[in-house]
Tab-separated table of C-alpha atoms in Angstrom:
chain	number	residue	atom	x	y	z
A	2	MET	CA	0.444	0.080	-0.008
A	3	ALA	CA	1.127	3.428	-0.703
A	4	GLU	CA	2.404	5.926	1.750
A	5	GLY	CA	-0.197	7.667	3.657
A	6	SER	CA	-3.061	5.739	2.258
A	7	THR	CA	-6.053	3.753	4.083
A	8	ALA	CA	-6.135	-0.010	3.981
A	9	GLY	CA	-8.759	-1.379	1.632
A	10	PRO	CA	-10.236	-3.526	-0.942
A	11	HIS	CA	-9.225	-2.594	-4.346
A	12	GLY	CA	-11.613	0.899	-5.040
A	13	ALA	CA	-12.780	1.306	-2.045
A	14	GLY	CA	-10.173	4.477	-1.456
A	15	ASP	CA	-6.304	5.586	-0.266
A	16	THR	CA	-7.049	8.832	1.436
A	17	TYR	CA	-4.215	11.774	1.152
A	18	ASP	CA	-4.036	15.334	2.359
A	19	VAL	CA	-3.704	16.485	-1.249
A	20	VAL	CA	-4.743	14.776	-4.554
A	21	ILE	CA	-3.074	16.408	-7.414
A	22	LEU	CA	-4.320	16.048	-11.474
A	23	GLY	CA	-1.262	16.192	-13.501
A	24	ALA	CA	2.330	16.418	-13.218
A	25	GLY	CA	3.768	19.512	-15.159
A	26	SER	CA	4.897	22.220	-13.963
A	27	GLY	CA	2.101	23.002	-11.678
A	28	GLY	CA	1.804	20.277	-10.550
A	29	TYR	CA	4.705	18.631	-9.401
A	30	ALA	CA	5.643	22.023	-7.417
A	31	CYS	CA	2.712	22.025	-5.802
A	32	ALA	CA	3.392	18.297	-4.914
A	33	LEU	CA	7.191	18.991	-3.718
A	34	ARG	CA	6.689	21.964	-1.429
A	35	ALA	CA	3.272	20.277	-0.109
A	36	SER	CA	5.383	17.159	1.084
A	37	GLU	CA	7.588	19.366	2.487
A	38	LEU	CA	5.060	20.937	4.646
A	39	GLY	CA	4.398	17.669	6.018
A	40	LEU	CA	1.401	16.908	3.508
A	41	ARG	CA	0.407	13.014	2.324
A	42	VAL	CA	0.730	13.641	-1.716
A	43	ALA	CA	-0.248	11.726	-4.081
A	44	LEU	CA	-0.139	13.076	-8.358
A	45	VAL	CA	-1.129	11.943	-10.674
A	46	GLU	CA	0.185	11.593	-14.650
A	47	LYS	CA	-0.923	9.674	-17.124
A	48	SER	CA	2.426	10.462	-19.496
A	49	LYS	CA	5.882	11.870	-17.727
A	50	LEU	CA	6.838	13.577	-14.658
A	51	GLY	CA	7.831	17.557	-15.910
A	52	GLY	CA	4.869	17.773	-18.832
A	53	THR	CA	4.374	19.533	-21.496
A	54	CYS	CA	7.768	21.715	-20.427
A	55	LEU	CA	10.107	19.801	-19.408
A	56	HIS	CA	10.205	17.413	-22.602
A	57	VAL	CA	7.526	18.909	-25.146
A	58	GLY	CA	7.316	22.344	-24.535
A	59	CYS	CA	10.423	25.489	-23.161
A	60	ILE	CA	13.498	22.731	-21.916
A	61	PRO	CA	13.214	21.174	-25.348
A	62	THR	CA	12.523	24.023	-27.082
A	63	LYS	CA	15.042	26.349	-25.728
A	64	ALA	CA	17.881	23.742	-26.393
A	65	LEU	CA	16.871	24.004	-30.566
A	66	LEU	CA	17.536	27.797	-30.211
A	67	HIS	CA	20.642	27.595	-28.288
A	68	ALA	CA	21.299	24.877	-31.397
A	69	ALA	CA	20.305	27.599	-33.503
A	70	GLU	CA	22.819	30.080	-31.610
A	71	VAL	CA	25.612	27.871	-32.084
A	72	ALA	CA	25.323	27.948	-35.971
A	73	ASP	CA	24.869	31.615	-35.978
A	74	SER	CA	27.743	32.319	-34.155
A	75	THR	CA	30.064	29.502	-36.764
A	76	ARG	CA	27.956	30.824	-40.344
A	77	GLU	CA	29.071	34.408	-38.843
A	78	SER	CA	32.577	33.771	-36.976
A	79	GLU	CA	34.738	36.287	-39.492
A	80	GLN	CA	33.557	39.075	-37.956
A	81	PHE	CA	34.951	38.575	-34.953
A	82	GLY	CA	38.540	37.413	-36.663
A	83	VAL	CA	37.759	33.168	-36.431
A	84	ASN	CA	37.708	31.718	-39.468
A	85	ALA	CA	34.901	28.681	-39.408
A	86	THR	CA	32.794	26.791	-41.498
A	87	LEU	CA	29.067	25.863	-40.854
A	88	GLU	CA	29.436	22.342	-42.828
A	89	GLY	CA	25.430	21.698	-42.180
A	90	ILE	CA	23.286	20.845	-39.816
A	91	ASP	CA	22.745	16.952	-38.046
A	92	MET	CA	19.679	17.249	-36.415
A	93	ALA	CA	19.636	13.809	-35.405
A	94	GLY	CA	22.900	15.402	-33.536
A	95	VAL	CA	20.946	18.387	-32.984
A	96	ASN	CA	17.771	15.736	-31.076
A	97	LYS	CA	21.041	14.183	-29.349
A	98	TYR	CA	22.156	17.252	-27.481
A	99	LYS	CA	18.070	18.177	-27.185
A	100	ASP	CA	16.688	15.118	-25.561
A	101	GLY	CA	19.981	15.223	-23.554
A	102	VAL	CA	18.993	18.423	-21.872
A	103	VAL	CA	15.268	16.406	-20.965
A	104	THR	CA	16.945	13.104	-19.996
A	105	ARG	CA	19.139	14.740	-17.841
A	106	LEU	CA	16.005	17.563	-16.016
A	107	PHE	CA	13.244	14.348	-15.909
A	108	LYS	CA	15.794	12.197	-13.679
A	109	GLY	CA	16.324	14.531	-11.583
A	110	LEU	CA	12.867	15.174	-11.352
A	111	THR	CA	11.817	11.653	-10.626
A	112	GLY	CA	14.013	11.652	-7.599
A	113	LEU	CA	13.502	14.398	-5.885
A	114	VAL	CA	9.863	13.240	-5.871
A	115	LYS	CA	10.323	9.792	-5.244
A	116	GLY	CA	13.225	11.351	-2.416
A	117	ARG	CA	10.266	13.586	-1.085
A	118	GLY	CA	8.370	10.023	-0.177
A	119	ILE	CA	5.393	11.377	-2.583
A	120	THR	CA	3.027	8.728	-4.185
A	121	VAL	CA	3.177	8.884	-7.571
A	122	VAL	CA	0.360	7.357	-9.476
A	123	GLU	CA	1.503	6.512	-13.076
A	124	GLY	CA	-2.800	6.773	-15.820
A	125	GLU	CA	-5.294	9.224	-16.996
A	126	GLY	CA	-7.054	10.315	-13.589
A	127	ARG	CA	-9.808	11.627	-13.249
A	128	LEU	CA	-12.251	13.820	-11.372
A	129	VAL	CA	-15.660	11.174	-9.530
A	130	ALA	CA	-16.170	13.538	-6.408
A	131	ARG	CA	-15.409	16.525	-5.577
A	132	ASP	CA	-12.567	14.976	-3.347
A	133	THR	CA	-11.887	12.108	-5.309
A	134	VAL	CA	-9.675	11.150	-8.680
A	135	GLU	CA	-10.169	7.723	-10.245
A	136	VAL	CA	-7.538	6.167	-11.875
A	137	ASP	CA	-7.972	2.609	-13.985
A	138	GLY	CA	-10.181	2.051	-11.029
A	139	ARG	CA	-8.691	2.726	-8.064
A	140	ARG	CA	-9.590	5.953	-6.194
A	141	TYR	CA	-7.653	8.085	-4.657
A	142	VAL	CA	-9.223	10.834	-2.102
A	143	GLY	CA	-7.625	13.953	-0.944
A	144	ARG	CA	-8.753	16.544	2.298
A	145	ALA	CA	-8.213	18.609	-0.814
A	146	VAL	CA	-8.129	18.199	-5.452
A	147	VAL	CA	-5.778	20.011	-7.006
A	148	LEU	CA	-6.323	19.774	-10.689
A	149	ALA	CA	-3.417	20.870	-12.491
A	150	SER	CA	-4.255	19.103	-16.340
A	151	GLY	CA	-2.233	21.674	-18.241
A	152	SER	CA	-2.856	22.131	-21.515
A	153	TYR	CA	-2.192	20.697	-25.690
A	154	ALA	CA	-1.724	22.493	-28.414
A	155	ARG	CA	-4.690	24.224	-30.228
A	156	SER	CA	-5.315	23.746	-33.912
A	157	LEU	CA	-7.683	26.328	-36.213
A	158	PRO	CA	-11.590	24.787	-37.063
A	159	GLY	CA	-11.183	22.585	-40.504
A	160	LEU	CA	-7.224	22.830	-40.396
A	161	GLU	CA	-6.252	19.037	-40.332
A	162	VAL	CA	-3.137	18.374	-38.240
A	163	ASP	CA	-1.585	14.846	-40.463
A	164	GLY	CA	2.459	15.350	-38.035
A	165	HIS	CA	4.119	14.571	-41.582
A	166	ARG	CA	3.028	18.049	-43.526
A	167	VAL	CA	1.053	19.809	-41.363
A	168	LEU	CA	2.295	19.719	-37.927
A	169	THR	CA	2.074	20.795	-34.038
A	170	SER	CA	5.183	22.113	-31.416
A	171	GLU	CA	5.634	18.785	-30.979
A	172	HIS	CA	5.903	17.349	-34.096
A	173	ALA	CA	8.581	20.046	-34.961
A	174	LEU	CA	10.504	19.209	-31.879
A	175	THR	CA	11.759	15.480	-32.946
A	176	LEU	CA	11.898	16.829	-37.201
A	177	ASP	CA	14.910	14.501	-38.764
A	178	HIS	CA	16.142	17.108	-41.109
A	179	VAL	CA	16.120	20.568	-41.520
A	180	PRO	CA	13.132	21.515	-44.313
A	181	ALA	CA	13.977	23.698	-46.702
A	182	SER	CA	11.098	26.487	-46.543
A	183	VAL	CA	8.413	26.513	-43.645
A	184	ILE	CA	4.981	28.459	-42.752
A	185	VAL	CA	4.538	28.578	-39.880
A	186	LEU	CA	0.884	29.748	-39.217
A	187	GLY	CA	0.465	32.289	-36.153
A	188	GLY	CA	3.597	34.745	-35.142
A	189	GLY	CA	2.750	34.980	-30.656
A	190	VAL	CA	5.296	33.184	-29.029
A	191	ILE	CA	5.984	29.472	-29.734
A	192	GLY	CA	5.599	30.338	-33.525
A	193	CYS	CA	8.553	33.433	-32.939
A	194	GLU	CA	10.545	30.794	-31.818
A	195	PHE	CA	10.184	28.375	-34.611
A	196	ALA	CA	10.824	30.829	-36.935
A	197	SER	CA	13.653	31.967	-35.818
A	198	VAL	CA	15.648	28.219	-35.172
A	199	TRP	CA	14.055	27.018	-39.019
A	200	ARG	CA	15.678	30.694	-40.413
A	201	SER	CA	18.828	30.335	-38.528
A	202	PHE	CA	19.217	26.445	-39.747
A	203	GLY	CA	18.991	27.577	-43.308
A	204	ALA	CA	15.599	26.658	-43.774
A	205	ASP	CA	13.465	29.848	-45.980
A	206	VAL	CA	10.902	31.300	-42.748
A	207	THR	CA	7.353	33.266	-44.162
A	208	ILE	CA	5.385	33.592	-40.607
A	209	VAL	CA	1.413	34.646	-41.434
A	210	GLU	CA	-0.377	36.067	-38.307
A	211	ALA	CA	-4.127	37.207	-38.454
A	212	LEU	CA	-3.732	39.769	-35.919
A	213	PRO	CA	-1.925	43.248	-36.922
A	214	ARG	CA	1.380	42.197	-35.552
A	215	LEU	CA	3.805	39.571	-33.969
A	216	VAL	CA	4.123	38.714	-30.183
A	217	ALA	CA	0.648	40.594	-29.388
A	218	GLY	CA	0.606	40.375	-26.218
A	219	GLU	CA	3.829	42.674	-25.951
A	220	ASP	CA	4.486	46.116	-25.927
A	221	GLU	CA	3.958	47.961	-29.491
A	222	ALA	CA	7.527	49.353	-29.464
A	223	SER	CA	8.651	45.518	-28.743
A	224	SER	CA	7.235	43.727	-31.689
A	225	LYS	CA	8.090	46.601	-34.632
A	226	ALA	CA	11.370	46.076	-32.880
A	227	LEU	CA	11.177	41.830	-33.436
A	228	GLU	CA	9.870	42.249	-37.233
A	229	ARG	CA	12.601	44.683	-38.552
A	230	ALA	CA	14.927	42.428	-37.101
A	231	PHE	CA	13.437	38.982	-38.359
A	232	ARG	CA	13.165	41.122	-41.826
A	233	LYS	CA	17.440	41.859	-41.437
A	234	ARG	CA	16.992	38.194	-40.638
A	235	GLY	CA	15.566	37.218	-43.628
A	236	ILE	CA	11.970	35.817	-42.203
A	237	THR	CA	9.201	37.118	-43.965
A	238	ALA	CA	5.914	37.841	-42.089
A	239	ARG	CA	2.780	38.706	-43.139
A	240	THR	CA	0.795	40.175	-40.335
A	241	GLY	CA	-2.707	41.388	-40.694
A	242	THR	CA	-2.924	38.419	-42.769
A	243	PRO	CA	-6.210	35.799	-41.802
A	244	PHE	CA	-5.309	32.673	-42.697
A	245	GLU	CA	-8.184	30.925	-44.974
A	246	SER	CA	-7.506	27.497	-45.849
A	247	VAL	CA	-4.126	24.825	-46.536
A	248	GLU	CA	-3.769	21.937	-49.567
A	249	HIS	CA	-1.129	19.570	-50.496
A	250	THR	CA	1.184	19.624	-52.931
A	251	GLU	CA	3.158	17.429	-54.587
A	252	THR	CA	6.408	19.250	-52.767
A	253	GLY	CA	5.019	20.097	-49.537
A	254	VAL	CA	1.655	22.021	-48.835
A	255	ARG	CA	-0.056	25.672	-50.007
A	256	VAL	CA	-2.052	27.684	-47.873
A	257	THR	CA	-4.338	30.099	-49.131
A	258	VAL	CA	-4.894	33.473	-47.077
A	259	ALA	CA	-7.050	35.955	-47.262
A	260	GLY	CA	-7.582	37.940	-50.098
A	261	GLY	CA	-6.278	34.486	-51.788
A	262	ASP	CA	-3.321	34.765	-51.758
A	263	THR	CA	-0.938	31.239	-51.770
A	264	ILE	CA	1.840	30.703	-50.594
A	265	ASP	CA	4.114	27.390	-51.270
A	266	ALA	CA	6.652	25.120	-48.539
A	267	GLU	CA	7.309	22.397	-47.535
A	268	LEU	CA	5.618	22.484	-43.819
A	269	LEU	CA	3.202	23.933	-41.953
A	270	LEU	CA	3.923	24.199	-38.638
A	271	VAL	CA	0.233	25.449	-37.266
A	272	ALA	CA	1.132	27.629	-33.833
A	273	VAL	CA	-2.590	29.209	-32.630
A	274	GLY	CA	-1.991	28.569	-29.246
A	275	ARG	CA	-3.179	26.340	-26.461
A	276	GLY	CA	-6.276	25.147	-25.427
A	277	PRO	CA	-6.827	23.237	-21.423
A	278	SER	CA	-6.672	20.294	-21.324
A	279	THR	CA	-10.035	19.332	-19.394
A	280	ALA	CA	-12.263	17.694	-21.933
A	281	GLY	CA	-13.573	14.037	-20.698
A	282	LEU	CA	-12.065	14.106	-16.705
A	283	GLY	CA	-15.038	14.925	-15.023
A	284	TYR	CA	-14.754	18.578	-14.364
A	285	ASP	CA	-18.852	19.455	-15.801
A	286	GLU	CA	-19.902	16.212	-13.565
A	287	GLN	CA	-18.791	17.950	-10.653
A	288	GLY	CA	-20.406	21.307	-10.327
A	289	ILE	CA	-16.698	22.941	-12.177
A	290	THR	CA	-17.069	26.448	-13.474
A	291	MET	CA	-15.790	26.539	-16.600
A	292	ASP	CA	-15.601	28.774	-19.632
A	293	ARG	CA	-14.764	27.462	-23.167
A	294	GLY	CA	-12.335	24.463	-21.357
A	295	PHE	CA	-10.618	26.800	-19.181
A	296	VAL	CA	-11.334	26.602	-14.738
A	297	LEU	CA	-12.104	29.558	-13.575
A	298	THR	CA	-10.848	30.472	-10.264
A	299	ASP	CA	-10.824	33.342	-7.246
A	300	GLU	CA	-7.429	34.648	-6.912
A	301	ARG	CA	-6.518	31.965	-4.009
A	302	LEU	CA	-7.124	29.858	-6.809
A	303	ARG	CA	-9.956	27.662	-5.788
A	304	THR	CA	-12.546	26.755	-7.808
A	305	ASN	CA	-15.837	27.007	-7.229
A	306	VAL	CA	-16.378	23.251	-5.448
A	307	GLU	CA	-15.774	23.819	-2.025
A	308	GLY	CA	-11.362	21.780	-1.651
A	309	VAL	CA	-10.971	21.841	-5.186
A	310	TYR	CA	-8.325	23.826	-6.896
A	311	ALA	CA	-7.319	24.517	-10.315
A	312	VAL	CA	-3.292	25.559	-11.206
A	313	GLY	CA	-1.205	26.524	-14.791
A	314	ASP	CA	-2.437	26.280	-17.845
A	315	ILE	CA	-6.722	25.233	-17.671
A	316	VAL	CA	-6.583	28.654	-15.619
A	317	PRO	CA	-6.788	32.101	-17.970
A	318	GLY	CA	-3.968	33.711	-17.848
A	319	LEU	CA	-0.489	33.857	-19.442
A	320	GLN	CA	0.003	30.146	-19.788
A	321	LEU	CA	3.977	30.021	-18.680
A	322	ALA	CA	5.722	26.888	-16.685
A	323	HIS	CA	7.040	29.041	-14.405
A	324	ARG	CA	3.763	31.169	-13.464
A	325	GLY	CA	1.957	27.135	-13.204
A	326	PHE	CA	5.395	27.037	-10.427
A	327	GLN	CA	4.112	29.763	-8.738
A	328	GLN	CA	0.435	28.603	-8.283
A	329	GLY	CA	1.435	25.217	-7.415
A	330	LEU	CA	3.466	26.593	-4.712
A	331	PHE	CA	0.843	28.769	-3.601
A	332	VAL	CA	-1.710	26.356	-3.295
A	333	ALA	CA	0.961	24.191	-1.527
A	334	GLU	CA	1.116	26.588	0.948
A	335	GLU	CA	-2.785	27.665	1.328
A	336	LEU	CA	-3.681	24.098	1.627
A	337	ALA	CA	-0.820	24.299	4.992
A	338	GLY	CA	-2.423	26.843	6.062
A	339	LEU	CA	0.179	29.842	5.333
A	340	GLU	CA	-1.879	32.521	3.879
A	341	PRO	CA	0.271	33.043	1.755
A	342	ALA	CA	0.158	36.718	-0.665
A	343	PRO	CA	-2.148	36.168	-4.232
A	344	ILE	CA	-0.235	36.456	-6.921
A	345	ASP	CA	-0.001	39.761	-9.306
A	346	GLU	CA	-0.084	38.308	-12.643
A	347	THR	CA	0.895	40.971	-14.264
A	348	GLY	CA	4.111	40.587	-11.733
A	349	ILE	CA	5.119	37.735	-13.752
A	350	PRO	CA	8.133	37.803	-15.811
A	351	ARG	CA	7.254	36.910	-19.955
A	352	VAL	CA	10.211	35.904	-22.563
A	353	THR	CA	10.392	35.127	-26.071
A	354	TYR	CA	13.205	33.135	-26.721
A	355	SER	CA	13.890	34.127	-30.608
A	356	ASP	CA	16.786	35.954	-32.066
A	357	PRO	CA	16.322	38.189	-30.747
A	358	GLU	CA	14.682	37.771	-27.594
A	359	VAL	CA	11.328	40.246	-26.410
A	360	ALA	CA	11.602	39.968	-22.204
A	361	SER	CA	9.022	41.825	-20.430
A	362	VAL	CA	7.152	42.283	-17.174
A	363	GLY	CA	4.615	44.783	-15.999
A	364	LEU	CA	2.049	46.804	-17.754
A	365	ASP	CA	2.832	48.123	-21.753
A	366	GLU	CA	2.632	51.789	-22.692
A	367	LYS	CA	-0.640	51.362	-23.923
A	368	SER	CA	-2.194	49.716	-20.739
A	369	ALA	CA	-0.831	51.957	-18.540
A	370	ARG	CA	-1.969	54.680	-20.190
A	371	GLU	CA	-5.321	53.137	-20.140
A	372	ARG	CA	-5.697	52.246	-16.658
A	373	TYR	CA	-3.856	55.388	-15.185
A	374	GLY	CA	-4.274	58.111	-18.077
A	375	ASP	CA	-2.052	59.513	-20.460
A	376	ASP	CA	-0.410	62.604	-18.650
A	377	ALA	CA	0.107	60.129	-15.685
A	378	VAL	CA	2.506	58.356	-17.750
A	379	GLU	CA	6.001	58.507	-18.589
A	380	THR	CA	8.042	56.103	-20.323
A	381	LEU	CA	11.927	56.173	-21.441
A	382	THR	CA	13.494	54.237	-23.535
A	383	TYR	CA	17.662	53.109	-23.658
A	384	ASP	CA	19.114	52.435	-27.223
A	385	LEU	CA	21.408	48.892	-26.485
A	386	GLY	CA	24.230	50.159	-28.482
A	387	GLY	CA	24.882	52.609	-25.961
A	388	ASN	CA	25.406	49.087	-24.242
A	389	GLY	CA	29.363	48.497	-23.760
A	390	LYS	CA	28.346	44.003	-23.764
A	391	SER	CA	25.454	44.453	-25.922
A	392	GLN	CA	28.287	46.086	-28.132
A	393	ILE	CA	31.029	42.986	-27.573
A	394	LEU	CA	27.893	40.922	-28.948
A	395	ARG	CA	26.358	42.894	-31.717
A	396	THR	CA	22.939	43.018	-30.482
A	397	GLN	CA	20.597	45.652	-31.158
A	398	GLY	CA	17.689	46.143	-29.183
A	399	PHE	CA	16.074	48.133	-26.499
A	400	VAL	CA	15.485	48.536	-23.038
A	401	LYS	CA	11.507	50.556	-22.461
A	402	LEU	CA	10.482	51.575	-18.817
A	403	VAL	CA	7.139	52.493	-18.506
A	404	ARG	CA	6.090	54.074	-14.933
A	405	ARG	CA	3.931	56.405	-13.420
A	406	LYS	CA	4.693	60.085	-13.034
A	407	ASP	CA	6.639	60.263	-10.187
A	408	GLY	CA	5.805	56.734	-9.040
A	409	PRO	CA	6.825	53.435	-9.797
A	410	VAL	CA	7.640	51.391	-12.711
A	411	VAL	CA	5.379	49.835	-14.336
A	412	GLY	CA	6.391	48.240	-17.170
A	413	VAL	CA	9.644	47.034	-19.244
A	414	HIS	CA	10.116	45.827	-21.570
A	415	MET	CA	13.581	45.088	-23.556
A	416	VAL	CA	14.420	43.272	-26.978
A	417	GLY	CA	17.936	41.803	-27.773
A	418	ALA	CA	20.610	39.155	-27.282
A	419	ARG	CA	20.318	37.357	-24.049
A	420	VAL	CA	17.858	39.819	-22.338
A	421	GLY	CA	15.935	37.427	-21.526
A	422	GLU	CA	18.851	37.228	-18.434
A	423	LEU	CA	17.693	40.209	-17.336
A	424	ILE	CA	14.050	39.845	-16.495
A	425	GLY	CA	15.089	39.048	-12.858
A	426	GLU	CA	16.347	42.052	-11.895
A	427	ALA	CA	13.068	43.710	-13.937
A	428	GLN	CA	10.686	41.962	-11.882
A	429	LEU	CA	11.874	42.605	-8.087
A	430	ILE	CA	11.913	46.429	-10.052
A	431	TYR	CA	8.098	45.696	-11.112
A	432	ASN	CA	7.148	44.078	-8.171
A	433	TRP	CA	8.587	46.428	-5.410
A	434	GLU	CA	6.909	49.194	-6.868
A	435	ALA	CA	10.461	50.359	-7.260
A	436	HIS	CA	11.066	54.067	-8.277
A	437	PRO	CA	13.782	55.153	-10.305
A	438	GLU	CA	15.194	56.598	-7.774
A	439	ASP	CA	15.276	53.679	-5.916
A	440	VAL	CA	16.908	51.526	-8.543
A	441	ALA	CA	19.323	54.339	-10.065
A	442	PRO	CA	21.563	53.791	-6.491
A	443	LEU	CA	22.718	51.016	-7.341
A	444	VAL	CA	25.201	49.525	-9.143
A	445	HIS	CA	26.021	47.019	-12.058
A	446	ALA	CA	28.481	45.795	-12.921
A	447	HIS	CA	31.161	46.548	-15.769
A	448	PRO	CA	30.416	45.403	-18.832
A	449	THR	CA	27.373	43.389	-18.341
A	450	GLN	CA	23.652	44.016	-20.783
A	451	ASN	CA	22.504	44.436	-16.850
A	452	GLU	CA	24.033	48.076	-17.054
A	453	ALA	CA	21.387	48.672	-19.368
A	454	LEU	CA	18.877	48.800	-17.367
A	455	GLY	CA	20.725	50.903	-14.786
A	456	GLU	CA	21.652	53.407	-17.521
A	457	ALA	CA	17.460	53.537	-18.260
A	458	HIS	CA	16.632	53.716	-14.826
A	459	LEU	CA	19.151	56.692	-14.120
A	460	ALA	CA	17.821	58.282	-17.405
A	461	LEU	CA	14.207	58.505	-16.424
A	462	ALA	CA	15.119	59.660	-12.566
A	463	GLY	CA	17.084	62.375	-14.419
A	464	LYS	CA	20.373	61.815	-13.889
A	465	PRO	CA	20.942	60.536	-17.681
A	466	LEU	CA	24.212	60.097	-18.931
A	467	HIS	CA	25.128	58.312	-21.680
A	468	VAL	CA	21.053	58.549	-22.990
A	469	HIS	CA	20.788	61.370	-25.942
A	470	SER	CA	18.286	63.344	-24.763
């Protein structure tokens, strides 16, 4: 019998303090923290610990992006005085590297969960009562149940994904060759990241996006900077262009867009977002309030059904692994009676790991002006051209600050190589409601890109050094 369970016949029910349905970022974080706080935990997962992020999301895609960076560095090595030749991309080698990263992290996570005494239940779980998850006929009863069933790659009505010519991001991660040409349907984070990878590997890439700009959730200035950079790299971005249909050809696919234009390519990647994985899991039957498949919660991540919580991609909002992770920690601490502070969704950092990277936290300029009024908001943009490390890296971009006049910084937006590594300081600035005058005296190491954040705050505090007024 599993640790923390009660004796009884098969199907009678094993009892825990918390039963978690799904072992992705939100589920396993909740399990680890709850166990650490002395709670008895059952963690139900139909596939592998780590979920989408570890196996078919964040980790493997970022490994591909690093391989793409190595390819670009090799191709452009002469500008640094290094003579090197890019002979080609060995996708078998790339995939071996990528899969090795995933395997090592998976082994580490598996060992960590096992070492905490968490009962891992392998199989597809279903909520059959407000306090019960059933797996293969066996019931696991919890004082609380946490729904963490994650998300899936969406498609569009009438658009059939076959896994050969028409792919989702999961199919794209297992390609054994570099396609000659690709159409990426969707100019959000996933679409832009894969477009960036494939272009670095040598493919011709066209992004088709119905919205007026790429990464539409970011500040407009960031979108424009990314589009300019993509144009320079030879990536075609057709924004404001709705998809109509796709047909197979002898050599690949032909996509028809609004207006009747057609685009031919070897492959079509469908990157139109992710939907909540909630269908058929019993949520509706137990009376949980849903909206288009998403589970609705209050700020303490409670559903409308007592004792049932939800975390991660099934909760409306940013579908980010670190959001789910933090929500999992929050629920574990809530169940342990620690009364944690609610998570400020606006304070969650966002990163698109393309080349160049786009990173942000807080409000964009438009949202800040809508919330506080035009006269109550000011912005400052610091060009990375004035940053020594950015010159060394030969990257272009900016740090844009949005603040309330005579008040705190309410948004930080960055574009450039490696700016995702700067978002840690940026989220502290936002979440601690720092004023520019609070940040200006802080010493940033030289030469680093972190200095760009420091210089931007110096300028916004009225002490500009390398900023042209």
